[in-house]
Short mmCIF file of N, CA and C in Angstrom, two decimals:
data_model
loop_
_atom_site.label_atom_id
_atom_site.label_comp_id
_atom_site.label_asym_id
_atom_site.label_seq_id
_atom_site.Cartn_x
_atom_site.Cartn_y
_atom_site.Cartn_z
N UNK A 1 131.31 41.32 21.19
CA UNK A 1 129.87 41.22 21.09
C UNK A 1 129.40 42.69 21.50
N UNK A 2 129.92 43.15 22.56
CA UNK A 2 129.26 44.52 23.13
C UNK A 2 129.69 45.62 22.12
N UNK A 3 130.93 45.52 21.60
CA UNK A 3 131.36 46.58 20.67
C UNK A 3 130.54 46.49 19.36
N UNK A 4 130.23 45.40 18.95
CA UNK A 4 129.32 45.18 17.65
C UNK A 4 127.93 45.85 17.98
N UNK A 5 127.47 45.55 19.25
CA UNK A 5 126.24 46.03 19.54
C UNK A 5 126.26 47.48 19.44
N UNK A 6 127.17 48.05 20.15
CA UNK A 6 127.24 49.55 20.32
C UNK A 6 127.38 50.13 18.95
N UNK A 7 128.36 49.59 17.91
CA UNK A 7 128.36 50.25 16.74
C UNK A 7 127.13 49.91 15.87
N UNK A 8 126.47 48.83 15.97
CA UNK A 8 125.28 48.70 15.28
C UNK A 8 124.14 49.67 15.79
N UNK A 9 124.06 49.91 17.02
CA UNK A 9 123.12 50.90 17.67
C UNK A 9 123.44 52.28 17.09
N UNK A 10 124.65 52.67 17.05
CA UNK A 10 125.09 54.11 16.58
C UNK A 10 124.83 54.28 15.09
N UNK A 11 125.24 53.17 14.31
CA UNK A 11 125.26 53.38 12.94
C UNK A 11 123.91 53.05 12.34
N UNK A 12 123.15 52.22 12.69
CA UNK A 12 121.91 51.76 11.99
C UNK A 12 120.61 52.29 12.73
N UNK A 13 120.55 52.65 13.85
CA UNK A 13 119.28 52.91 14.46
C UNK A 13 119.38 54.11 15.41
N UNK A 14 120.03 55.12 14.96
CA UNK A 14 120.11 56.36 15.92
C UNK A 14 118.97 57.08 15.79
N UNK A 15 118.13 57.11 14.67
CA UNK A 15 116.87 57.89 14.61
C UNK A 15 115.73 57.26 15.37
N UNK A 16 115.69 55.88 15.51
CA UNK A 16 114.64 55.27 16.41
C UNK A 16 114.96 55.50 17.84
N UNK A 17 116.35 55.46 18.00
CA UNK A 17 116.53 55.70 19.66
C UNK A 17 116.22 57.15 20.04
N UNK A 18 116.83 57.97 19.15
CA UNK A 18 116.46 59.35 19.50
C UNK A 18 115.08 59.87 19.32
N UNK A 19 114.41 59.20 18.54
CA UNK A 19 112.83 59.46 18.49
C UNK A 19 112.17 59.05 19.66
N UNK A 20 112.57 57.74 20.22
CA UNK A 20 111.99 57.32 21.49
C UNK A 20 112.29 58.18 22.78
N UNK A 21 113.53 58.71 22.76
CA UNK A 21 113.85 59.56 23.84
C UNK A 21 113.04 60.80 23.84
N UNK A 22 113.07 61.32 22.43
CA UNK A 22 112.20 62.59 22.39
C UNK A 22 110.72 62.44 22.76
N UNK A 23 110.18 61.24 22.40
CA UNK A 23 108.77 60.95 22.68
C UNK A 23 108.65 61.00 24.26
N UNK A 24 109.54 60.27 25.01
CA UNK A 24 109.55 60.30 26.47
C UNK A 24 109.73 61.59 26.91
N UNK A 25 110.72 62.33 26.45
CA UNK A 25 110.83 63.75 26.93
C UNK A 25 109.61 64.62 26.78
N UNK A 26 108.82 64.48 25.73
CA UNK A 26 107.65 65.40 25.54
C UNK A 26 106.54 64.72 26.26
N UNK A 27 106.57 63.61 26.80
CA UNK A 27 105.57 63.07 27.57
C UNK A 27 105.81 63.51 29.16
N UNK A 28 107.00 63.80 29.43
CA UNK A 28 107.38 63.99 30.99
C UNK A 28 106.51 65.13 31.57
N UNK A 29 106.72 66.32 30.92
CA UNK A 29 105.99 67.47 31.53
C UNK A 29 104.54 67.29 31.92
N UNK A 30 103.82 66.80 30.78
CA UNK A 30 102.26 66.73 30.93
C UNK A 30 102.06 65.58 32.15
N UNK A 31 102.90 64.54 32.06
CA UNK A 31 102.61 63.34 33.26
C UNK A 31 102.89 64.16 34.60
N UNK A 32 103.99 65.06 34.84
CA UNK A 32 104.29 65.53 36.08
C UNK A 32 103.09 66.58 36.42
N UNK A 33 102.74 67.30 35.42
CA UNK A 33 101.60 68.22 35.77
C UNK A 33 100.39 67.62 36.17
N UNK A 34 100.11 66.54 35.37
CA UNK A 34 98.95 65.58 35.78
C UNK A 34 99.15 64.99 37.22
N UNK A 35 100.24 64.57 37.57
CA UNK A 35 100.47 64.08 39.00
C UNK A 35 100.25 65.20 39.84
N UNK A 36 100.95 66.39 39.67
CA UNK A 36 100.63 67.52 40.73
C UNK A 36 99.16 67.84 40.78
N UNK A 37 98.51 67.87 39.75
CA UNK A 37 97.06 68.13 39.61
C UNK A 37 96.26 67.12 40.50
N UNK A 38 96.47 65.81 40.25
CA UNK A 38 95.80 64.70 40.80
C UNK A 38 96.21 64.75 42.42
N UNK A 39 97.44 64.95 42.78
CA UNK A 39 97.76 64.97 44.18
C UNK A 39 97.06 66.10 44.92
N UNK A 40 97.10 67.40 44.18
CA UNK A 40 96.38 68.50 44.73
C UNK A 40 94.81 68.17 45.00
N UNK A 41 94.33 67.62 43.84
CA UNK A 41 92.92 67.24 44.00
C UNK A 41 92.63 66.24 45.20
N UNK A 42 93.35 65.29 45.17
CA UNK A 42 93.23 64.29 46.35
C UNK A 42 93.41 64.92 47.72
N UNK A 43 94.40 65.85 47.77
CA UNK A 43 94.61 66.42 49.04
C UNK A 43 93.56 67.34 49.44
N UNK A 44 93.02 68.08 48.63
CA UNK A 44 91.99 69.05 48.85
C UNK A 44 90.65 68.24 49.29
N UNK A 45 90.48 67.16 48.60
CA UNK A 45 89.21 66.14 48.94
C UNK A 45 89.46 65.63 50.26
N UNK A 46 90.51 65.17 50.74
CA UNK A 46 90.90 64.73 51.98
C UNK A 46 90.77 65.90 53.08
N UNK A 47 91.07 66.96 52.75
CA UNK A 47 91.01 68.16 53.54
C UNK A 47 89.40 68.46 53.90
N UNK A 48 88.56 68.53 52.84
CA UNK A 48 87.21 68.56 52.89
C UNK A 48 86.45 67.49 53.81
N UNK A 49 86.90 66.33 53.59
CA UNK A 49 86.40 65.10 54.39
C UNK A 49 86.74 65.21 55.75
N UNK A 50 87.92 65.71 56.05
CA UNK A 50 88.31 65.90 57.57
C UNK A 50 87.69 67.07 58.26
N UNK A 51 87.41 68.18 57.25
CA UNK A 51 86.70 69.29 58.02
C UNK A 51 85.17 68.94 58.24
N UNK A 52 84.57 68.11 57.50
CA UNK A 52 83.24 67.53 57.76
C UNK A 52 83.32 66.85 59.03
N UNK A 53 84.34 66.12 59.26
CA UNK A 53 84.27 65.27 60.71
C UNK A 53 84.69 66.14 61.72
N UNK A 54 85.18 67.47 61.52
CA UNK A 54 85.57 68.25 62.45
C UNK A 54 86.98 68.00 62.97
N UNK A 55 87.75 67.49 61.89
CA UNK A 55 89.27 67.18 62.21
C UNK A 55 90.32 68.22 61.38
N UNK A 56 91.44 68.48 61.65
CA UNK A 56 92.34 69.34 61.13
C UNK A 56 93.11 68.46 60.18
N UNK A 57 93.56 69.06 59.14
CA UNK A 57 94.59 68.34 58.37
C UNK A 57 95.87 67.94 59.22
N UNK A 58 96.42 66.71 59.15
CA UNK A 58 97.48 66.38 59.90
C UNK A 58 98.75 67.32 59.82
N UNK A 59 99.18 67.78 58.50
CA UNK A 59 100.26 68.49 58.44
C UNK A 59 100.25 69.94 58.84
N UNK A 60 99.19 70.48 59.19
CA UNK A 60 98.97 71.80 59.70
C UNK A 60 98.54 71.92 61.41
N UNK A 61 98.66 70.88 61.96
CA UNK A 61 97.99 71.11 63.35
C UNK A 61 98.79 71.98 64.34
N UNK A 62 99.99 71.80 64.65
CA UNK A 62 100.52 72.74 65.65
C UNK A 62 102.06 72.77 65.33
N UNK A 63 102.71 73.93 65.78
CA UNK A 63 104.17 73.97 65.76
C UNK A 63 104.89 73.28 66.78
N UNK A 64 104.23 72.99 67.86
CA UNK A 64 105.04 72.10 69.08
C UNK A 64 105.38 70.68 68.50
N UNK A 65 104.75 70.34 67.53
CA UNK A 65 105.08 68.99 67.00
C UNK A 65 105.92 68.99 65.63
N UNK A 66 106.52 70.29 65.35
CA UNK A 66 107.30 70.52 64.25
C UNK A 66 106.51 70.78 62.92
N UNK A 67 105.14 70.90 63.11
CA UNK A 67 104.40 71.18 62.01
C UNK A 67 103.96 72.66 61.94
N UNK A 68 103.97 73.25 60.66
CA UNK A 68 103.74 74.51 60.56
C UNK A 68 102.71 74.79 59.63
N UNK A 69 102.13 76.05 59.53
CA UNK A 69 100.96 76.37 58.62
C UNK A 69 101.56 76.58 57.21
N UNK A 70 100.52 76.48 56.34
CA UNK A 70 100.74 76.65 54.93
C UNK A 70 101.35 78.09 54.51
N UNK A 71 100.71 79.08 55.08
CA UNK A 71 101.30 80.58 54.86
C UNK A 71 102.69 80.78 55.37
N UNK A 72 102.92 80.15 56.68
CA UNK A 72 104.39 80.26 57.13
C UNK A 72 105.32 79.57 56.20
N UNK A 73 105.07 78.37 55.91
CA UNK A 73 105.85 77.47 54.83
C UNK A 73 106.02 78.31 53.64
N UNK A 74 105.00 78.87 52.94
CA UNK A 74 105.29 79.30 51.65
C UNK A 74 106.03 80.67 51.90
N UNK A 75 105.82 81.46 53.05
CA UNK A 75 106.61 82.74 53.27
C UNK A 75 108.15 82.43 53.36
N UNK A 76 108.47 81.21 54.09
CA UNK A 76 109.87 80.93 54.29
C UNK A 76 110.44 80.46 52.85
N UNK A 77 109.81 79.70 52.12
CA UNK A 77 110.21 79.28 50.99
C UNK A 77 110.40 80.40 49.99
N UNK A 78 109.48 81.28 49.93
CA UNK A 78 109.61 82.49 49.18
C UNK A 78 110.65 83.37 49.53
N UNK A 79 110.99 83.56 50.84
CA UNK A 79 112.10 84.34 51.31
C UNK A 79 113.38 83.65 50.76
N UNK A 80 113.46 82.52 50.90
CA UNK A 80 114.75 81.63 50.54
C UNK A 80 114.89 81.76 48.98
N UNK A 81 113.85 81.48 48.29
CA UNK A 81 113.78 81.41 46.82
C UNK A 81 113.90 82.61 46.16
N UNK A 82 113.26 83.63 46.62
CA UNK A 82 113.21 84.85 45.96
C UNK A 82 114.23 86.14 46.49
N UNK A 83 114.83 85.84 47.65
CA UNK A 83 115.66 86.88 48.23
C UNK A 83 117.11 86.47 48.46
N UNK A 84 117.16 85.24 49.17
CA UNK A 84 118.40 84.68 49.69
C UNK A 84 119.23 84.02 48.66
N UNK A 85 118.43 83.08 47.99
CA UNK A 85 119.26 82.45 46.77
C UNK A 85 119.53 83.36 45.65
N UNK A 86 118.69 84.30 45.38
CA UNK A 86 119.25 85.08 44.25
C UNK A 86 120.47 86.09 44.70
N UNK A 87 120.44 86.36 45.87
CA UNK A 87 121.52 87.23 46.38
C UNK A 87 122.94 86.33 46.43
N UNK A 88 122.76 85.17 46.81
CA UNK A 88 123.96 84.16 46.86
C UNK A 88 124.31 83.91 45.47
N UNK A 89 123.38 83.72 44.45
CA UNK A 89 123.74 83.38 43.18
C UNK A 89 124.30 84.55 42.35
N UNK A 90 123.84 85.77 42.75
CA UNK A 90 124.56 87.02 42.12
C UNK A 90 125.91 87.14 42.54
N UNK A 91 126.11 87.01 43.88
CA UNK A 91 127.55 87.08 44.36
C UNK A 91 128.32 86.06 43.75
N UNK A 92 127.91 84.90 43.65
CA UNK A 92 128.74 83.58 43.18
C UNK A 92 129.06 84.08 41.70
N UNK A 93 128.20 84.25 40.99
CA UNK A 93 128.23 84.61 39.49
C UNK A 93 129.09 85.70 39.24
N UNK A 94 128.94 86.93 39.94
CA UNK A 94 129.68 88.06 39.72
C UNK A 94 131.24 87.81 40.10
N UNK A 95 131.47 87.03 41.21
CA UNK A 95 132.71 86.68 41.72
C UNK A 95 133.45 85.79 40.68
N UNK A 96 132.69 84.83 40.19
CA UNK A 96 133.19 83.94 38.94
C UNK A 96 133.60 84.71 37.77
N UNK A 97 132.76 85.74 37.34
CA UNK A 97 133.09 86.61 36.09
C UNK A 97 134.45 87.23 36.43
N UNK A 98 134.35 87.92 37.71
CA UNK A 98 135.49 88.81 38.03
C UNK A 98 136.79 88.01 38.21
N UNK A 99 136.63 86.74 38.50
CA UNK A 99 137.83 85.91 38.64
C UNK A 99 138.23 85.11 37.25
N UNK A 100 137.56 85.33 36.32
CA UNK A 100 137.53 84.73 34.94
C UNK A 100 137.26 83.24 34.87
N UNK A 101 136.55 82.67 35.91
CA UNK A 101 136.31 81.33 36.08
C UNK A 101 134.98 81.13 35.18
N UNK A 102 134.11 82.15 35.06
CA UNK A 102 133.11 82.11 34.16
C UNK A 102 133.31 83.34 33.12
N UNK A 103 132.93 83.00 31.80
CA UNK A 103 133.28 83.87 30.76
C UNK A 103 132.24 85.00 30.88
N UNK A 104 132.74 86.12 30.40
CA UNK A 104 131.79 87.44 30.52
C UNK A 104 130.80 87.53 29.41
N UNK A 105 130.16 86.33 29.18
CA UNK A 105 129.15 86.41 28.18
C UNK A 105 127.75 86.81 28.91
N UNK A 106 127.13 87.81 28.43
CA UNK A 106 125.99 88.30 28.95
C UNK A 106 124.75 87.17 29.09
N UNK A 107 124.54 86.47 28.17
CA UNK A 107 123.57 85.33 28.13
C UNK A 107 123.84 84.32 29.03
N UNK A 108 125.15 83.83 29.17
CA UNK A 108 125.43 82.92 30.18
C UNK A 108 125.21 83.39 31.50
N UNK A 109 125.60 84.54 31.85
CA UNK A 109 125.49 85.30 33.10
C UNK A 109 123.89 85.32 33.45
N UNK A 110 123.13 85.73 32.61
CA UNK A 110 121.73 85.83 32.68
C UNK A 110 121.05 84.44 32.93
N UNK A 111 121.47 83.43 32.41
CA UNK A 111 121.03 82.02 32.56
C UNK A 111 121.40 81.68 33.95
N UNK A 112 122.63 81.96 34.32
CA UNK A 112 123.08 81.52 35.74
C UNK A 112 122.31 82.12 36.90
N UNK A 113 122.14 83.56 36.60
CA UNK A 113 121.40 84.34 37.62
C UNK A 113 119.88 83.85 37.68
N UNK A 114 119.29 83.38 36.56
CA UNK A 114 118.00 82.94 36.60
C UNK A 114 117.77 81.49 37.31
N UNK A 115 118.94 80.84 37.26
CA UNK A 115 118.94 79.40 37.91
C UNK A 115 118.76 79.58 39.47
N UNK A 116 119.25 80.72 40.04
CA UNK A 116 119.31 80.81 41.31
C UNK A 116 117.81 81.27 42.00
N UNK A 117 116.92 81.58 41.17
CA UNK A 117 115.76 82.20 41.48
C UNK A 117 114.52 81.57 41.02
N UNK A 118 114.51 80.45 40.36
CA UNK A 118 113.35 79.73 39.76
C UNK A 118 112.54 79.02 40.95
N UNK A 119 111.42 78.97 40.82
CA UNK A 119 110.60 78.20 41.91
C UNK A 119 110.90 76.73 41.89
N UNK A 120 110.51 76.19 43.09
CA UNK A 120 110.72 74.83 43.32
C UNK A 120 110.15 73.79 42.21
N UNK A 121 110.90 72.70 41.89
CA UNK A 121 110.43 71.81 40.82
C UNK A 121 109.15 71.04 41.49
N UNK A 122 108.48 70.48 40.55
CA UNK A 122 107.30 69.70 40.79
C UNK A 122 107.77 68.29 41.03
N UNK A 123 108.99 67.94 40.71
CA UNK A 123 109.48 66.49 41.06
C UNK A 123 109.23 66.06 42.29
N UNK A 124 109.50 66.93 43.35
CA UNK A 124 109.26 66.66 44.72
C UNK A 124 107.91 65.92 44.99
N UNK A 125 106.83 66.39 44.40
CA UNK A 125 105.66 65.61 44.59
C UNK A 125 105.60 64.27 43.94
N UNK A 126 106.34 64.15 42.79
CA UNK A 126 106.40 62.90 41.99
C UNK A 126 107.02 61.91 43.01
N UNK A 127 108.22 62.35 43.53
CA UNK A 127 108.95 61.50 44.31
C UNK A 127 108.29 61.13 45.58
N UNK A 128 107.53 62.09 46.24
CA UNK A 128 106.69 61.64 47.30
C UNK A 128 105.61 60.54 47.07
N UNK A 129 105.12 60.81 46.02
CA UNK A 129 104.02 59.90 45.47
C UNK A 129 104.56 58.34 45.22
N UNK A 130 105.73 58.52 44.65
CA UNK A 130 106.47 57.12 44.46
C UNK A 130 106.96 56.60 45.64
N UNK A 131 107.15 57.32 46.69
CA UNK A 131 107.62 56.73 47.93
C UNK A 131 106.49 56.42 48.81
N UNK A 132 105.27 56.57 48.35
CA UNK A 132 104.07 56.12 48.93
C UNK A 132 103.76 56.95 50.13
N UNK A 133 103.92 58.22 50.00
CA UNK A 133 103.53 59.31 51.09
C UNK A 133 102.59 60.32 50.61
N UNK A 134 101.34 59.76 50.41
CA UNK A 134 100.36 60.87 49.85
C UNK A 134 99.96 62.19 50.76
N UNK A 135 100.13 61.94 52.07
CA UNK A 135 99.91 63.03 52.82
C UNK A 135 100.95 64.04 52.46
N UNK A 136 102.05 63.70 52.65
CA UNK A 136 103.28 64.55 52.44
C UNK A 136 103.29 65.22 50.86
N UNK A 137 102.80 64.28 50.03
CA UNK A 137 102.66 64.68 48.52
C UNK A 137 101.57 65.84 48.43
N UNK A 138 100.54 65.56 49.06
CA UNK A 138 99.49 66.56 49.21
C UNK A 138 99.91 68.03 49.75
N UNK A 139 100.65 67.80 50.84
CA UNK A 139 101.06 69.14 51.41
C UNK A 139 102.12 69.77 50.45
N UNK A 140 103.01 68.95 49.94
CA UNK A 140 103.87 69.60 49.00
C UNK A 140 103.27 70.22 47.72
N UNK A 141 102.16 69.45 47.29
CA UNK A 141 101.49 70.12 46.02
C UNK A 141 100.78 71.35 46.35
N UNK A 142 100.12 71.40 47.53
CA UNK A 142 99.49 72.76 48.01
C UNK A 142 100.55 73.86 47.95
N UNK A 143 101.84 73.57 48.68
CA UNK A 143 102.83 74.51 48.77
C UNK A 143 103.18 74.95 47.47
N UNK A 144 103.55 74.09 46.64
CA UNK A 144 104.05 74.34 45.21
C UNK A 144 103.13 75.21 44.38
N UNK A 145 101.81 74.67 44.42
CA UNK A 145 100.82 75.38 43.73
C UNK A 145 100.60 76.85 44.29
N UNK A 146 100.53 77.16 45.48
CA UNK A 146 100.60 78.46 45.90
C UNK A 146 101.94 79.28 45.78
N UNK A 147 102.94 78.53 45.77
CA UNK A 147 104.41 79.24 45.44
C UNK A 147 104.25 79.66 44.10
N UNK A 148 103.85 78.78 43.04
CA UNK A 148 103.79 79.15 41.65
C UNK A 148 102.89 80.40 41.55
N UNK A 149 101.66 80.49 42.12
CA UNK A 149 100.96 81.37 41.87
C UNK A 149 101.41 82.87 42.30
N UNK A 150 102.01 82.92 43.63
CA UNK A 150 102.57 84.07 44.21
C UNK A 150 103.99 84.39 43.63
N UNK A 151 104.64 83.77 42.87
CA UNK A 151 105.90 83.92 42.22
C UNK A 151 105.81 84.75 41.03
N UNK A 152 104.71 85.09 40.49
CA UNK A 152 104.49 85.90 39.23
C UNK A 152 105.29 87.16 39.41
N UNK A 153 105.06 87.98 40.28
CA UNK A 153 105.61 89.20 40.40
C UNK A 153 107.09 89.20 40.97
N UNK A 154 107.52 88.48 41.85
CA UNK A 154 108.94 88.39 42.19
C UNK A 154 109.61 87.89 40.97
N UNK A 155 109.23 87.03 40.13
CA UNK A 155 109.97 86.39 39.05
C UNK A 155 110.10 87.42 37.93
N UNK A 156 109.01 88.43 37.76
CA UNK A 156 109.09 89.37 36.86
C UNK A 156 110.19 90.34 37.31
N UNK A 157 110.31 90.62 38.47
CA UNK A 157 111.34 91.65 39.06
C UNK A 157 112.58 90.98 38.90
N UNK A 158 112.79 89.76 39.24
CA UNK A 158 114.19 89.19 39.31
C UNK A 158 114.58 88.91 37.89
N UNK A 159 113.77 88.68 36.98
CA UNK A 159 114.14 88.41 35.36
C UNK A 159 114.57 89.92 35.02
N UNK A 160 113.83 91.06 35.39
CA UNK A 160 114.38 92.22 34.69
C UNK A 160 115.67 92.69 35.47
N UNK A 161 115.89 92.35 36.92
CA UNK A 161 117.25 92.57 37.53
C UNK A 161 118.27 91.84 36.87
N UNK A 162 118.10 90.53 36.66
CA UNK A 162 119.06 89.75 35.97
C UNK A 162 119.43 90.27 34.55
N UNK A 163 118.49 90.69 33.98
CA UNK A 163 118.91 91.24 32.58
C UNK A 163 119.80 92.50 32.58
N UNK A 164 119.37 93.35 33.69
CA UNK A 164 120.15 94.55 33.78
C UNK A 164 121.56 94.16 34.20
N UNK A 165 121.66 93.34 35.33
CA UNK A 165 122.99 92.87 35.74
C UNK A 165 123.90 92.29 34.67
N UNK A 166 123.17 91.33 33.99
CA UNK A 166 124.04 90.65 33.01
C UNK A 166 124.35 91.40 31.75
N UNK A 167 123.54 92.45 31.47
CA UNK A 167 123.91 93.35 30.26
C UNK A 167 123.06 92.76 29.06
N UNK A 168 122.27 91.74 29.23
CA UNK A 168 121.35 91.16 28.10
C UNK A 168 120.43 92.33 27.69
N UNK A 169 120.53 92.81 26.40
CA UNK A 169 119.61 93.85 25.91
C UNK A 169 118.14 93.24 25.89
N UNK A 170 117.08 94.14 26.02
CA UNK A 170 115.82 93.84 25.95
C UNK A 170 115.50 93.29 24.52
N UNK A 171 116.17 93.95 23.55
CA UNK A 171 115.86 93.66 22.16
C UNK A 171 115.98 92.15 21.73
N UNK A 172 116.87 91.49 22.48
CA UNK A 172 117.06 89.90 22.17
C UNK A 172 115.80 89.27 22.45
N UNK A 173 114.90 89.64 23.27
CA UNK A 173 113.65 88.76 23.34
C UNK A 173 112.50 89.33 22.62
N UNK A 174 112.69 90.05 21.61
CA UNK A 174 111.44 90.48 20.79
C UNK A 174 111.31 91.92 20.64
#
């Protein structure tokens, strides 16, 4: 019965299935961006309400309780994401190429180098929202939004560096 069902799905309805998966895939990014924006809005609204009452946001109170400021968090994440991880990624990829584990394809090397320096994903905000932790999701949304804003210059530098190291010619991109 299972065999007939699988064969039936593969032979008679592959377009419906792939069309449905494609539709879900196209809806994913807008839904995640809306979740990030909604979380950020709710977090900023909560912060304004607490300021009016003379209170501070719970996630930024003091370092003695293990809570740090937003600029410190962004600085540490940026340091790791734009300096430490690309250095580790470059060493790993170049050692892989030198030992022939990774083929010496310039485009593959370029993509692998880019993987080590991309900003954090928005999925962490969605996961925190689903786990019913709105304060943590708001803090994460503020951090990710600031990190995305500040990552423009480091990402441009890292992309040009990755192109130079990998040997990808600029003419491939236009």
